PDB file of C-alpha atoms in Angstrom:
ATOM      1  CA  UNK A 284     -24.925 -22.484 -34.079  1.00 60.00           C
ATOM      2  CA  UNK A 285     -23.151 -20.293 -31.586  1.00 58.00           C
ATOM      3  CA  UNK A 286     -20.272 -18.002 -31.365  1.00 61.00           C
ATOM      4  CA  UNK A 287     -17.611 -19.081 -33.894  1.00 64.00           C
ATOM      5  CA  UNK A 288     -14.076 -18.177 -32.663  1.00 58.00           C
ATOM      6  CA  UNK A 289     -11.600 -17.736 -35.308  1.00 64.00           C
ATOM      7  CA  UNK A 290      -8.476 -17.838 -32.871  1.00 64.00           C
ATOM      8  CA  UNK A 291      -6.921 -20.486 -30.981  1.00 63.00           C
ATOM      9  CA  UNK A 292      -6.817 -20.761 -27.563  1.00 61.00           C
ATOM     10  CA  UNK A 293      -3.059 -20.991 -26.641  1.00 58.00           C
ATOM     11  CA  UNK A 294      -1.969 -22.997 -23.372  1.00 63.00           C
ATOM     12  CA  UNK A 295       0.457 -19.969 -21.507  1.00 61.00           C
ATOM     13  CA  UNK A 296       2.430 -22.630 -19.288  1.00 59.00           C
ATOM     14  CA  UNK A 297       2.575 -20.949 -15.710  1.00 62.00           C
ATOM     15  CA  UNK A 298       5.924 -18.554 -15.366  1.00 61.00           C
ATOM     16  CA  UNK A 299       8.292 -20.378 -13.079  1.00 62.00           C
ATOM     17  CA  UNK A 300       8.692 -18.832  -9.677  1.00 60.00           C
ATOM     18  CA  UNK A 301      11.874 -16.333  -9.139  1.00 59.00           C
ATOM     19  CA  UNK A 302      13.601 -15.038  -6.549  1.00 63.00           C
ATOM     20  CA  UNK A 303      13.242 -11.500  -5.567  1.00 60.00           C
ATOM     21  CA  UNK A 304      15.552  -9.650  -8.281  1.00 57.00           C
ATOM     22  CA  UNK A 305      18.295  -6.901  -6.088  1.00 59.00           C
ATOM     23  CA  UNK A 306      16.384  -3.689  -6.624  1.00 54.00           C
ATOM     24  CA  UNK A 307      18.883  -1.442  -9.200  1.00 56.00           C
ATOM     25  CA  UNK A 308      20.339   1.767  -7.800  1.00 59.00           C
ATOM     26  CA  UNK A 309      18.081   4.132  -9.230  1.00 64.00           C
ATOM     27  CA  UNK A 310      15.008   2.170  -6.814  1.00 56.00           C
ATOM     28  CA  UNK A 311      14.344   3.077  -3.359  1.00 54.00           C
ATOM     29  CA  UNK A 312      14.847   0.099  -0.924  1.00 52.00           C
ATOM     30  CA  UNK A 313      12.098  -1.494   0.459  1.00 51.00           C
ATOM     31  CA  UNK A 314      10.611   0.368   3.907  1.00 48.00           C
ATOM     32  CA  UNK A 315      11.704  -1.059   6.250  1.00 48.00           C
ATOM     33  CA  UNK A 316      10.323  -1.710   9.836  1.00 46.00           C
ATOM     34  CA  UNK A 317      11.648   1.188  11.741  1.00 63.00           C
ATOM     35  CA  UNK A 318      10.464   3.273   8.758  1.00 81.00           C
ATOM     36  CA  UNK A 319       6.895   4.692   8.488  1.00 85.00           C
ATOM     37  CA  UNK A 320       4.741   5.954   5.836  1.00 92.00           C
ATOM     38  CA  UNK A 321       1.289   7.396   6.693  1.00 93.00           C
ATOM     39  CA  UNK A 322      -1.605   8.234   4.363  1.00 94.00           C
ATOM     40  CA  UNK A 323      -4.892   9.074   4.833  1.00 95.00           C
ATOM     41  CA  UNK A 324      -7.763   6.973   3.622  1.00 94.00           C
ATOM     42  CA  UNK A 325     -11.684   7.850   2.855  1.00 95.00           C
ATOM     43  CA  UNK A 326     -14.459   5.307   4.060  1.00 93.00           C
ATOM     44  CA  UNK A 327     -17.609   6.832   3.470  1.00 94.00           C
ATOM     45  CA  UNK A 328     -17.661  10.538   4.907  1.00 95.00           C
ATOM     46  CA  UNK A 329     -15.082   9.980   7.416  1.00 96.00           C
ATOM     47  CA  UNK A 330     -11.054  10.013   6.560  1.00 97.00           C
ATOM     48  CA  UNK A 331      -8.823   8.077   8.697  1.00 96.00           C
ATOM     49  CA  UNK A 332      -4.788   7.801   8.976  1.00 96.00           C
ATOM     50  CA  UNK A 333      -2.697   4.397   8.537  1.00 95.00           C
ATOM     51  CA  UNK A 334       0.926   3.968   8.671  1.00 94.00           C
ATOM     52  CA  UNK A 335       3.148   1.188   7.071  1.00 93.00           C
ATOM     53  CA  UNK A 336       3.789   0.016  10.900  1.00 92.00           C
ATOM     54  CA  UNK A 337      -0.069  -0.627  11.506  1.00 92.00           C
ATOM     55  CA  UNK A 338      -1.119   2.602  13.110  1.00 93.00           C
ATOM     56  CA  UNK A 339      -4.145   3.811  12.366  1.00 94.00           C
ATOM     57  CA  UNK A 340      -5.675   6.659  13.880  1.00 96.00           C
ATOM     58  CA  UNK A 341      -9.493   7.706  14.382  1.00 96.00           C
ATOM     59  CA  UNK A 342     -12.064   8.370  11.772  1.00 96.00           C
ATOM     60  CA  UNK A 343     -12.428  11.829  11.958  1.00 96.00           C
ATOM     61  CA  UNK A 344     -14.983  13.843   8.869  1.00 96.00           C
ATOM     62  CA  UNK A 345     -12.420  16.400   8.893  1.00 96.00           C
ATOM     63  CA  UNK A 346      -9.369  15.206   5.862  1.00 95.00           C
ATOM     64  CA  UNK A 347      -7.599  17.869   8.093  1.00 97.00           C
ATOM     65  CA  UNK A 348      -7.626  16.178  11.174  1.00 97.00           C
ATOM     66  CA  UNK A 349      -6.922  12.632   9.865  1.00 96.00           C
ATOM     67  CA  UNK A 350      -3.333  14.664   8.304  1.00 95.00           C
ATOM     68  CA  UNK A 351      -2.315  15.779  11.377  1.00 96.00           C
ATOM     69  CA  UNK A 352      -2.977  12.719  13.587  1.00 95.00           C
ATOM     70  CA  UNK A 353      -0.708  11.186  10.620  1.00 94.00           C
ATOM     71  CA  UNK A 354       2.280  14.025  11.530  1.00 93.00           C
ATOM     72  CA  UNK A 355       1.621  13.500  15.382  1.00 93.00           C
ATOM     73  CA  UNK A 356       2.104   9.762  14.904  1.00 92.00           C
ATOM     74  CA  UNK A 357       5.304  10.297  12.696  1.00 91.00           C
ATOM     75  CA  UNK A 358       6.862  12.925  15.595  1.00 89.00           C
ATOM     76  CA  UNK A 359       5.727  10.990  18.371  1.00 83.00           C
ATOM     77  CA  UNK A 360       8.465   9.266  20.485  1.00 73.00           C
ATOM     78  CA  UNK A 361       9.047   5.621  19.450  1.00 68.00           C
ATOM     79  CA  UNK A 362       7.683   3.280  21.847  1.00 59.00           C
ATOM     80  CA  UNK A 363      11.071   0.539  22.399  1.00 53.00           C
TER      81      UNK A 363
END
């Protein structure tokens, strides 16, 4: 023979799609576009910067660097 299970199998019928619940008051709101959040991400030896708006700076080796190009792009002038 093979395996014997000694459970059932149960049938989970797919949860039904829901709206977006309002978040409660103790929950940030969502970023929105005018916001931006950087952080710094590792690909092999090299570090690189990415912001919520779709920035992304250089690879650089240096984490460093890749943290300041972040603060540069977050004081930098808005482009309109």
């Amino acid at each position: 023979g093979g395996p014997q299970y000694r459970g059932r199998v149960h049938e989970e019928p797919p949860a039904p799609a829901r709206a977006t619940a309002p978040h409660p008051p103790s929950c940030p709101p969502p970023p929105t576009a005018a916001e931006h959040l950087t952080t710094t991400i590792e690909r092999g030896s090299f570090c690189l910067a990415r912001c919520t708006c779709g920035w992304s700076g250089p690879a650089r080796r240096s984490r460093d660097r890749a943290r300041t190009d972040a603060t540069e792009h977050l004081t930098a002038p808005r482009q309109p």
